[in-house]
Tab-separated table of C-alpha atoms in Angstrom:
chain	number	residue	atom	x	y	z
A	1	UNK	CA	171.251	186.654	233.286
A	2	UNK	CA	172.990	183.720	231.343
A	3	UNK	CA	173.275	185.042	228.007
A	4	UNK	CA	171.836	181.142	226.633
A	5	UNK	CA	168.707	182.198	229.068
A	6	UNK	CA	166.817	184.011	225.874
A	7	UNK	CA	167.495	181.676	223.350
A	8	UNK	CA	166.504	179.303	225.490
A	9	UNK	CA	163.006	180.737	225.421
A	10	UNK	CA	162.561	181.580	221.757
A	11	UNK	CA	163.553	177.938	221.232
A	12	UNK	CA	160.736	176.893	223.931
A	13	UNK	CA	157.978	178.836	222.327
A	14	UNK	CA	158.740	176.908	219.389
A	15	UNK	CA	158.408	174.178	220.122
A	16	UNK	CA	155.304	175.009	222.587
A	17	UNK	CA	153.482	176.769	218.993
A	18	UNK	CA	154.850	173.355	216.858
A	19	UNK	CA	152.838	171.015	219.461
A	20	UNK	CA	149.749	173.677	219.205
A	21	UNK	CA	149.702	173.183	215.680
A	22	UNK	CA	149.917	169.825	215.538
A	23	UNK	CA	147.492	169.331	217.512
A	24	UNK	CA	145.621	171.379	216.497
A	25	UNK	CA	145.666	169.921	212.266
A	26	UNK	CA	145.483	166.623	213.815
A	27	UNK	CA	142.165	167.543	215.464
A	28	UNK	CA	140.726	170.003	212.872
A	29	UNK	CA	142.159	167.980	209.308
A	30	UNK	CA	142.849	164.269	210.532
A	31	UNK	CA	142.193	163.307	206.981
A	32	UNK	CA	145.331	165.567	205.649
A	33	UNK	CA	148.216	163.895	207.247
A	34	UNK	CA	150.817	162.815	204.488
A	35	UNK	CA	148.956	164.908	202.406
A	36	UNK	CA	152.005	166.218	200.303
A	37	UNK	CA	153.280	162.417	200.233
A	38	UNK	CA	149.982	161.053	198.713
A	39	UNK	CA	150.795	163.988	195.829
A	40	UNK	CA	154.266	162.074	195.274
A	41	UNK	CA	153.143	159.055	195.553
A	42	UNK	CA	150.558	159.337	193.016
A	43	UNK	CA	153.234	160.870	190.884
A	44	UNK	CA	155.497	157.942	191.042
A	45	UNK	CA	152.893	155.045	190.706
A	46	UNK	CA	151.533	157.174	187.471
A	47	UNK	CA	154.635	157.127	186.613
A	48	UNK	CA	155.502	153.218	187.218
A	49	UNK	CA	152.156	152.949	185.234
A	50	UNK	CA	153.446	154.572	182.226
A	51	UNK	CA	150.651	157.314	182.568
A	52	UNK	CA	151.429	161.097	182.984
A	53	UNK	CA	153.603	162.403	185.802
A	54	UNK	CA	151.932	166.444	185.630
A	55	UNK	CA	148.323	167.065	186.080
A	56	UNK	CA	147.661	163.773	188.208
A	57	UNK	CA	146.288	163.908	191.918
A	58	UNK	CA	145.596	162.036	194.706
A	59	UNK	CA	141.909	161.199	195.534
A	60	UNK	CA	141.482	163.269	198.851
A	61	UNK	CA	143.129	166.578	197.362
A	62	UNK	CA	142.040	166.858	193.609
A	63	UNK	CA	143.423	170.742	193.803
A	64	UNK	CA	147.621	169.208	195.031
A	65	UNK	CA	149.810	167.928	191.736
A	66	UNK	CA	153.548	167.326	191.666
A	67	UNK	CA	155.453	170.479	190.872
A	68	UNK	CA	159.194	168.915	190.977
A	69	UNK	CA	161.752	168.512	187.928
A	70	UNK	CA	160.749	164.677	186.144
A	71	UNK	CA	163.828	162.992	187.889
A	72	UNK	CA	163.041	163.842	191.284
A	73	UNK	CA	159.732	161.236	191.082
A	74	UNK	CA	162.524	158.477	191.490
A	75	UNK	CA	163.303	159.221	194.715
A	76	UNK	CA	159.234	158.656	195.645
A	77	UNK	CA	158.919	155.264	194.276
A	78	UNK	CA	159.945	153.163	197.033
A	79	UNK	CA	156.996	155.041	198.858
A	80	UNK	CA	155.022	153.930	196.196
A	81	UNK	CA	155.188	150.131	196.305
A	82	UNK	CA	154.605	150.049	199.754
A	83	UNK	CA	151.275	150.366	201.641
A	84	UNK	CA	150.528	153.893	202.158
A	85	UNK	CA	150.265	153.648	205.945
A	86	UNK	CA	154.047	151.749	205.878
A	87	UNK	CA	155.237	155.135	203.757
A	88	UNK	CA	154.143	157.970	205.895
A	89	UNK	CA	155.768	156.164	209.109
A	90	UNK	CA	158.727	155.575	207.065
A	91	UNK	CA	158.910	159.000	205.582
A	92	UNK	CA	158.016	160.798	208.832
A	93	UNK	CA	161.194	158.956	210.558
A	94	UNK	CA	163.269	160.274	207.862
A	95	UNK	CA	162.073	163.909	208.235
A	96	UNK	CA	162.364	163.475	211.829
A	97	UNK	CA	165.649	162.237	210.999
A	98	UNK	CA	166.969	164.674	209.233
A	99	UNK	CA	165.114	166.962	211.573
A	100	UNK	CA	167.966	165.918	214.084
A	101	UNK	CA	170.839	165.925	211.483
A	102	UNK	CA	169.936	169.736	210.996
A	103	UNK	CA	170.293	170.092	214.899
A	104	UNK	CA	173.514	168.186	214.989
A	105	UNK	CA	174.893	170.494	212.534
A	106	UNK	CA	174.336	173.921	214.399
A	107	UNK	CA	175.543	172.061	217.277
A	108	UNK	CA	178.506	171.325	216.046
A	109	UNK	CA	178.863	174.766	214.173
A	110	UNK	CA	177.825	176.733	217.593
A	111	UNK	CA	180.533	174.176	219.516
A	112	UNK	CA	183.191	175.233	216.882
A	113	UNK	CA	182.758	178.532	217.266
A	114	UNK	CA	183.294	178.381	221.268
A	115	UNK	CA	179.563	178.643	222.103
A	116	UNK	CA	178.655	176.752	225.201
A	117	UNK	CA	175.705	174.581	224.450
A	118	UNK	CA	174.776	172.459	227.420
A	119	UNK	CA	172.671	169.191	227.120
A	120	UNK	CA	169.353	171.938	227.679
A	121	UNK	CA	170.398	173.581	224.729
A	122	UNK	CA	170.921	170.265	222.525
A	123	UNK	CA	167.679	169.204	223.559
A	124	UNK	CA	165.442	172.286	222.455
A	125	UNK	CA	167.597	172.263	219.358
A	126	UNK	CA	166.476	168.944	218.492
A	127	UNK	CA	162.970	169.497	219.525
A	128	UNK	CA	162.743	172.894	217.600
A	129	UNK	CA	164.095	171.139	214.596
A	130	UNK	CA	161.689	168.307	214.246
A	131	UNK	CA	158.469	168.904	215.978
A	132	UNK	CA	158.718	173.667	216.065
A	133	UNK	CA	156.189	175.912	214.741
A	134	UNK	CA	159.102	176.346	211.962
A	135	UNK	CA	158.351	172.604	211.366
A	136	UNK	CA	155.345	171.261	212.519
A	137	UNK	CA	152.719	171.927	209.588
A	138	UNK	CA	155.641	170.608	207.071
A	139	UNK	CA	155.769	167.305	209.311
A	140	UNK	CA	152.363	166.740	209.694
A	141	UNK	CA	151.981	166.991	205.668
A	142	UNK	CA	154.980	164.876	204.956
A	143	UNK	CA	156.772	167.749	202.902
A	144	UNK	CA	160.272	168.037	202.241
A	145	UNK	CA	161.835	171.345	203.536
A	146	UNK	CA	163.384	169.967	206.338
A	147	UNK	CA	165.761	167.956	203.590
A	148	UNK	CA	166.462	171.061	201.837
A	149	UNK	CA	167.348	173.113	204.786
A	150	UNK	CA	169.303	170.254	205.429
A	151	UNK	CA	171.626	170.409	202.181
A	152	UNK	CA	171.628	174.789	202.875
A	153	UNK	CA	173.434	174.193	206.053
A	154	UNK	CA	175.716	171.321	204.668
A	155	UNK	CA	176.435	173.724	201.750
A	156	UNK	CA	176.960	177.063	204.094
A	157	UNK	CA	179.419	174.907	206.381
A	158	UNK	CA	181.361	173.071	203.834
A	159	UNK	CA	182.529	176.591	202.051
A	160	UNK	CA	182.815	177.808	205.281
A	161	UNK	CA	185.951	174.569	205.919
A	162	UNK	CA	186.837	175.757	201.821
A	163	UNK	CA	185.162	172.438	200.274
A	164	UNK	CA	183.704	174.433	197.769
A	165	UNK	CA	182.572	171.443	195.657
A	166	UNK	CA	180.541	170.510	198.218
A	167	UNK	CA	179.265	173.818	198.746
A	168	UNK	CA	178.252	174.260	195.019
A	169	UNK	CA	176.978	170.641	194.904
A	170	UNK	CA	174.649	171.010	198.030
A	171	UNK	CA	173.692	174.257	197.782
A	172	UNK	CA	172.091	173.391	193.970
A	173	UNK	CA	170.159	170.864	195.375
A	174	UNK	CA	167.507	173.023	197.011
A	175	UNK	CA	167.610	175.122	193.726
A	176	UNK	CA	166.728	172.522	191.773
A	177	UNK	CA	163.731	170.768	193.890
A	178	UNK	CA	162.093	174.746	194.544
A	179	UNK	CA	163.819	176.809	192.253
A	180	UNK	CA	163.383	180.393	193.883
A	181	UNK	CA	166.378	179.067	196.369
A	182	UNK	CA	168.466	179.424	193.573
A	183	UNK	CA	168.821	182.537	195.061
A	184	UNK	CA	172.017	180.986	197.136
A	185	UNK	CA	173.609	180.981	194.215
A	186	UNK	CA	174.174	184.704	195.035
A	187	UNK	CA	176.315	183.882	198.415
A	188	UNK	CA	178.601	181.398	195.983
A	189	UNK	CA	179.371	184.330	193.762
A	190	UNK	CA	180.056	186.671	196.556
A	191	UNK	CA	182.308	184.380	198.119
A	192	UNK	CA	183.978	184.249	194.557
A	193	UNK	CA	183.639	180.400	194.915
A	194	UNK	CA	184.254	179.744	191.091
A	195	UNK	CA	184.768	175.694	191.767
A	196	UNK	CA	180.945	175.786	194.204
A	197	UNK	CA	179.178	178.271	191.382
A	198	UNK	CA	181.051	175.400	188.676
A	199	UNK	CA	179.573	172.456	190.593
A	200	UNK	CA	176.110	174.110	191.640
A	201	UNK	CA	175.503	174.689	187.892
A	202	UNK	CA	176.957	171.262	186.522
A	203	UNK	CA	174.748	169.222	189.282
A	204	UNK	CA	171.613	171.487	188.676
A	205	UNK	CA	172.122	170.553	184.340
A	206	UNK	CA	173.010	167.380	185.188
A	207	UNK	CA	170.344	166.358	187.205
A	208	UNK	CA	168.006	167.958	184.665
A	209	UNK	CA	169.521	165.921	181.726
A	210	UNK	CA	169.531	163.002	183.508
A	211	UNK	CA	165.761	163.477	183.583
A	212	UNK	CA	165.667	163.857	180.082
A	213	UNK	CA	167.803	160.443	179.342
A	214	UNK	CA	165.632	158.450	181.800
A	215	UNK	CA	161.928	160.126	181.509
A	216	UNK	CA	161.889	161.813	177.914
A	217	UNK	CA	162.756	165.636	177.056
A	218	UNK	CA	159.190	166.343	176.681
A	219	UNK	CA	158.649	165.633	180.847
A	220	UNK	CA	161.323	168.172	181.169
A	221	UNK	CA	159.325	170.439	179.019
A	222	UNK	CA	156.470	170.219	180.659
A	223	UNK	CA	158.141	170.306	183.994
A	224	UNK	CA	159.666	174.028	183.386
A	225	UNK	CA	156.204	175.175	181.333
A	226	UNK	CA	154.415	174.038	185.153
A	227	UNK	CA	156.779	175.202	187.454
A	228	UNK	CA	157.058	178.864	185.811
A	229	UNK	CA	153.320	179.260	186.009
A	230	UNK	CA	152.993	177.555	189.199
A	231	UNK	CA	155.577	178.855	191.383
A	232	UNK	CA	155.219	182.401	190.855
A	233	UNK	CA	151.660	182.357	191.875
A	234	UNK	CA	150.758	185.224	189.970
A	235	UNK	CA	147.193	185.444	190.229
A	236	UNK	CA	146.929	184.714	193.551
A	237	UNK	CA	148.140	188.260	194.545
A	238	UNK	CA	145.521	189.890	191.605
A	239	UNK	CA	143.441	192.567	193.945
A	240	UNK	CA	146.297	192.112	197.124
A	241	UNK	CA	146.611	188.974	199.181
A	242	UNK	CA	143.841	188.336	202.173
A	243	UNK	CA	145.388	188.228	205.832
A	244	UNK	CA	143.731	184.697	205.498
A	245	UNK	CA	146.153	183.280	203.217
A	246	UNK	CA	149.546	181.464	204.671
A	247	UNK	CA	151.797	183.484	202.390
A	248	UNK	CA	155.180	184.685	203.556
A	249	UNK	CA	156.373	186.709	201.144
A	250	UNK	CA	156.853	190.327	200.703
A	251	UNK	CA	154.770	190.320	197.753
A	252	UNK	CA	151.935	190.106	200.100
A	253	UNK	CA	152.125	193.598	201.092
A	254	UNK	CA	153.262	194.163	197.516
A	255	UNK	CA	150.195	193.118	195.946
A	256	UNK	CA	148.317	196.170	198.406
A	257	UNK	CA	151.327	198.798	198.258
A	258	UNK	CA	151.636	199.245	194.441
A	259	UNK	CA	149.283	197.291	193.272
A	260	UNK	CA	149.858	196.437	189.061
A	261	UNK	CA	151.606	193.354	187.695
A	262	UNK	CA	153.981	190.511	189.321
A	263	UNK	CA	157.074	192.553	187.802
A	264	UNK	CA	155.606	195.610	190.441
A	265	UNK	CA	155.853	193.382	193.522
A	266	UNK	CA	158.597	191.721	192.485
A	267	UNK	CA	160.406	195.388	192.393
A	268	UNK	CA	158.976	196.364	195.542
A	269	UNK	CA	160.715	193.161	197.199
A	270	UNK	CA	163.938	193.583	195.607
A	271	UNK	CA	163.735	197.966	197.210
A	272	UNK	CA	162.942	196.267	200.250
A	273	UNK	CA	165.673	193.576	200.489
A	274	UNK	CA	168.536	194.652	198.006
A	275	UNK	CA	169.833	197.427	199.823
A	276	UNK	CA	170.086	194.981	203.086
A	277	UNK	CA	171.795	192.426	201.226
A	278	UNK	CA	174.271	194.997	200.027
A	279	UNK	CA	174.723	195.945	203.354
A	280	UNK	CA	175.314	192.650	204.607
A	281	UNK	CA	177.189	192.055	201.573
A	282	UNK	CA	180.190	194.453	201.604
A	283	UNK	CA	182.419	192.473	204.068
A	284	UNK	CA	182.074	189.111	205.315
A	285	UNK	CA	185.848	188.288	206.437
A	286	UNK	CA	184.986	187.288	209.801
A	287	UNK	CA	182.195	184.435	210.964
A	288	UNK	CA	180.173	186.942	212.338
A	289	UNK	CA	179.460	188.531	208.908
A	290	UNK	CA	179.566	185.556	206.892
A	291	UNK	CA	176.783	184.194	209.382
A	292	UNK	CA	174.529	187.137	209.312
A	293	UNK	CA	175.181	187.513	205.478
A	294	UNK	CA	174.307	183.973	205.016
A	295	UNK	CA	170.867	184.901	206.818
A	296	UNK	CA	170.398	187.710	204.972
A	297	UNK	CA	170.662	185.877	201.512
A	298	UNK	CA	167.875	182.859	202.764
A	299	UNK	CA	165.377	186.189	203.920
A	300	UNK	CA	165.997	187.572	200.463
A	301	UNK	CA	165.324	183.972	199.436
A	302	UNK	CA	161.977	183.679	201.089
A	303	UNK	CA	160.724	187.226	200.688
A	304	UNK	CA	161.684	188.355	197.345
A	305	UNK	CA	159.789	185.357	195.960
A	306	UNK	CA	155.954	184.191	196.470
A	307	UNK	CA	157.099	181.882	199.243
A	308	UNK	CA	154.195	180.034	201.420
A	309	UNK	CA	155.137	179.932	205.654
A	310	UNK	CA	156.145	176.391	205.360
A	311	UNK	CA	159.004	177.753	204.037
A	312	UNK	CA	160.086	179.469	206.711
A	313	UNK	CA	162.174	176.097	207.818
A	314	UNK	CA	164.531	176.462	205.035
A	315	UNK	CA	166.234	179.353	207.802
A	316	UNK	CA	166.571	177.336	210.402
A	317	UNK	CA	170.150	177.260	210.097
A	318	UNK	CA	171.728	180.126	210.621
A	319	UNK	CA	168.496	181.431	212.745
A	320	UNK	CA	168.988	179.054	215.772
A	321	UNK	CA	173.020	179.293	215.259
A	322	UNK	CA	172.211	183.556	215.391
A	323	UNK	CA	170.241	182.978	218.267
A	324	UNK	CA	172.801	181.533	220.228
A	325	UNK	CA	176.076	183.489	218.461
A	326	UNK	CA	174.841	187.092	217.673
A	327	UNK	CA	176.893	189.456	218.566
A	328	UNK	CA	176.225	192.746	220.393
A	329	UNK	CA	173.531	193.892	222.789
A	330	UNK	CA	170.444	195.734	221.545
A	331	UNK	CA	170.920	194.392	217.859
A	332	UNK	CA	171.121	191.205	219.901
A	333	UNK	CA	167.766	191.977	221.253
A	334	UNK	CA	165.662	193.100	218.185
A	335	UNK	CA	167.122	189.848	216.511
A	336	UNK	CA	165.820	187.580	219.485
A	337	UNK	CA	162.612	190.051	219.136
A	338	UNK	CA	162.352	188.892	215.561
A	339	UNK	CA	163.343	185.231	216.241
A	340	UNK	CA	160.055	184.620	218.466
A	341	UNK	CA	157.793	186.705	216.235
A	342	UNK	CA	159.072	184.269	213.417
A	343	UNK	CA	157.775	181.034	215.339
A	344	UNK	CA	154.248	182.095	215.222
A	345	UNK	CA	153.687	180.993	211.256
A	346	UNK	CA	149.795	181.277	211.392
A	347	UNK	CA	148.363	182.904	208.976
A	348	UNK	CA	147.790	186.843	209.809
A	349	UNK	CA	143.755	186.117	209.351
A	350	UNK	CA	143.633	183.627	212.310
A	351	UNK	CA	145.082	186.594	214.690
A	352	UNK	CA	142.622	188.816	213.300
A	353	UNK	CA	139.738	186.053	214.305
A	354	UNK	CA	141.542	185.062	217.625
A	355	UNK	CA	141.485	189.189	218.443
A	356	UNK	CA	137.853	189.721	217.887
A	357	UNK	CA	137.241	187.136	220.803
A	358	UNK	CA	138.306	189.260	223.429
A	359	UNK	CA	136.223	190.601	225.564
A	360	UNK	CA	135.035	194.065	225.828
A	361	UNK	CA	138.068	195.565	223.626
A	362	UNK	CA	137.929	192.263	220.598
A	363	UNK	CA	136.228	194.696	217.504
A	364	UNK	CA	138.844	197.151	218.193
A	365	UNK	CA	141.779	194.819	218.434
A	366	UNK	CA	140.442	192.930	215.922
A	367	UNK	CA	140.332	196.294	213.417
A	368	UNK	CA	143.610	197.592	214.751
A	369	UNK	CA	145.133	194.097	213.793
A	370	UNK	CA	143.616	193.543	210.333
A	371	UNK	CA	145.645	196.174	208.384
A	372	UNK	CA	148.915	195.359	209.814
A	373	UNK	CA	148.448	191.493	209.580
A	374	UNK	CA	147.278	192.087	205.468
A	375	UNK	CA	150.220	193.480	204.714
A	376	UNK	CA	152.452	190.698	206.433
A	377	UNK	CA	152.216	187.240	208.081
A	378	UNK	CA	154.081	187.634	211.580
A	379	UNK	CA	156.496	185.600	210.385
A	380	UNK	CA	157.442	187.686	207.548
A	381	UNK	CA	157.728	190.663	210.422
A	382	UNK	CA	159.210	188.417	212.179
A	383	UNK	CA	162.232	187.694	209.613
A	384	UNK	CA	162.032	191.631	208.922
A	385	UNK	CA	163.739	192.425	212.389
A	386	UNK	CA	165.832	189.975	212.354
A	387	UNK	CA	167.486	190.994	209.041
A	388	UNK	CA	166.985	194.852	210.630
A	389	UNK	CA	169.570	193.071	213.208
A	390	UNK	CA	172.095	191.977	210.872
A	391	UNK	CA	171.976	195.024	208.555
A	392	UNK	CA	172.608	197.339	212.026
A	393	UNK	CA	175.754	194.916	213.195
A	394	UNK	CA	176.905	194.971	209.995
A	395	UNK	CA	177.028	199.164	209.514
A	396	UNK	CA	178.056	199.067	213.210
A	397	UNK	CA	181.176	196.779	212.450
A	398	UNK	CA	182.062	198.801	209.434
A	399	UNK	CA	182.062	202.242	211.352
A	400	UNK	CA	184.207	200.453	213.647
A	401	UNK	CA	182.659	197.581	216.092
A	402	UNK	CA	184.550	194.328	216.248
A	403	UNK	CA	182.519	192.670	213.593
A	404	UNK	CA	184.216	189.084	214.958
C-alpha cells in the first residue's frame, strides 16, 4: 500500500466531518454565523463610541463579550464601519485565506523534508485546512484560531531555518491573543533560543504597553482582571464536566478523577502530560524529534489548560505534517489511529445521544459510552494516542532506533 494511502484518508474524513458540521450549524443555528465577529465588532464600535470595551455584547448572544488584551480591538474596526453582512464575507475570505497559507506551509515543510506530496495530497491539505472538522465550527463562527495556528507554524519553521527573532516574535503572538499558548514559550527555552525567548517577551510587553499608550492603563487592568477569571473557567468544572459540554481539556476528566479545586486538575494534567513532554523533551537533534516534540508541547498546550474543541486547530501543523512524515510502523499506526479519532470534535454527549438510537443494542451502547465519553471528548483521546506515538518513537530512538 502507498504509504500517502492512510493519510490520505484521515485527511478525507476531515474534511467529510467539517462539511457535516457545517451543515449541520447552518441548518440547526442559521442565526449564529459570525457569531464570534458580532462579539468584536461590538467591541470595536463601543470602542469608536468612547463607551466600554469589557462587559458589552452583541444583541443575538447577550452571554459572548470580548476576552482579548485592549489593543487587539484595533485590528476589528475596519469590520466595524462596514455593513455587517460586507464583514463576515470579508473576514471569512481571510480565514479561508489563511486557511490555505497554513496548508502552503506544511506543504512546503513536508516537500523540504523529501516527502512526496502529489497534487491529491495538496488538495485535501487545503480542504482540511479551511473547511475540516478541525476547522469548520471556528469558520462558521468567524473565530480566529486559524490565524494563530497560522503564526505557531511560522514560528516552529522559522527556528527550525535559525531565524529565531522570528520564532520568538510569532510564536508570542498566539500567547498574547489566548494566553494559555504561552505554553510555546517552553519549546523556545528548550531550544535555548535566548534571541526568540528575548523577542517573544519584548513583543508580548510591547504590545501590552502599546495598549496602555493608546487605550488607557486602566483597559489593561481590566483586561488581565477578565481574562484570569474567564479563561480558566473554574466553575465550570465545580461537580465534574457533563459529556455534553465541548471541552477538550484534560481537566474534564480531572474535574471527575480527583475532584477538589482548579489547582487539583490542574496537577492531574501536568502527571498526565509532564512526564511525556520530558520524554519528548530529552533530545530533539534530528527533525524527527523536533517535529514530534513540537506536537507534544501544542497537546500539553491544549490539555493542561481548560481549552474548548475549537481549539483543537491550533495543532494542525505539525498533525497533518506527522501524518504524512512519522516515522516507524506501529507507532506510525496508533498516531494515524489518533489522528482520525481527533477529527471527530463533537462533543462526547452527542455520541452518547447518537448511540441510544440504535436499534435493539442503543441503551447498552449508549451506557457503555457515557462513562468513557465524560471523562474525555474524542478528540482529547484522540490527541492522547497521538502523543502515546511520539512519546514511544521517542524512547524507541533513544534505546537505539534511527530517530531521523
Amino acid at each position: 500500500m502507498d504509504r500517502r494511502t492512510a493519510p490520505r484518508l484521515v485527511l478525507l474524513s476531515a474534511v467529510v466531518v467539517g462539511c457535516v458540521m457545517l451543515g449541520s450549524l447552518w441548518l440547526k443555528r442559521p442565526g449564529d454565523i459570525g457569531l464570534d465577529l458580532a462579539v468584536y465588532r461590538t467591541a470595536a464600535d463601543a470602542w469608536l463610541s468612547g463607551g466600554a470595551l469589557y462587559g458589552v455584547s452583541p444583541a443575538r448572544a447577550p452571554e459572548f463579550t470580548f476576552l482579548y488584551p485592549p489593543v487587539a480591538v484595533l485590528l476589528f474596526v475596519p469590520f466595524a464601519v462596514v455593513p455587517e453582512s460586507v464583514a463576515l464575507v470579508a473576514f471569512t475570505g481571510l480565514n479561508v485565506a489563511a486557511g490555505l497559507a497554513l496548508a502552503g506551509v506544511i506543504v512546503r515543510y513536508l516537500r523540504e523534508r523529501g516527502v512526496a506530496v502529489s497534487r491529491v495530497d495538496v488538495g485535501l491539505l487545503a480542504a482540511a485546512c479551511t473547511v475540516s472538522g478541525y476547522r469548520g465550527a471556528s469558520l462558521f463562527f468567524s473565530q480566529v484560531n486559524v490565524f494563530l495556528a497560522l503564526a505557531l507554524a511560522v514560528g516552529f519553521l522559522a527556528l527550525e531555518h535559525e531565524r529565531e527573532t522570528l520564532a520568538g516574535a510569532a510564536l508570542a503572538l498566539p500567547a498574547f491573543m489566548k494566553l494559555f499558548p504561552v505554553v510555546v514559550g517552553a519549546w523556545l527555552l528548550r531550544r535555548r533560543a535566548w534571541r526568540g525567548v528575548a523577542a517573544a517577551v519584548g513583543v508580548g510587553v510591547g504590545l501590552h504597553l502599546l495598549g496602555a499608550v493608546l487605550l488607557g492603563p486602566d483597559l489593561v487592568a481590566t483586561y488581565v482582571e477578565v481574562a484570569l477569571s474567564e479563561r480558566t473557567g473554574v466553575g465550570v468544572f465545580a461537580g465534574g464536566l457533563p459529556a455534553t459540554e465541548t471541552y477538550l481539556t484534560l481537566h474534564r476528566a480531572g474535574s471527575h478523577l480527583v475532584g477538589g479545586g482548579s489547582l487539583a486538575r490542574y496537577g492531574f494534567a501536568a502527571a498526565v502530560l509532564l512526564p511525556a513532554l520530558a520524554v519528548c523533551y530529552r533530545d530533539v537533534s534530528t527533525p524527527d524529534r523536533r517535529l514530534t516534540a513540537w506536537f507534544a508541547t501544542l497537546v500539553a498546550m491544549l490539555l493542561g489548560f481548560p481549552s474548548y474543541q475549537v481549539y483543537v486547530g491550533l495543532v494542525l501543523f505539525p498533525l497533518f505534517a506527522l501524518v504524512y512524515a512519522f516515522p516507524g510502523g506501529r507507532v506510525r499506526q496508533l498516531f494515524l489511529v489518533g489522528a482520525a479519532l481527533s477529527t471527530t470534535v463533537y462533543a462526547g454527549g452527542e455520541f452518547v445521544a447518537a448511540a441510544g438510537a440504535v436499534p435493539a443494542v442503543g441503551g447498552l451502547l449508549a451506557a457503555a459510552l457515557r462513562p468513557v465519553l465524560t471523562l474525555a471528548a474524542p478528540a482529547t483521546y484522540g490527541l492522547l494516542c497521538c502523543l502515546a506515538a511520539c512519546v514511544a518513537f521517542h524512547l524507541t530512538a533513544a534505546a537505539g532506533g534511527t530517530g531521523r
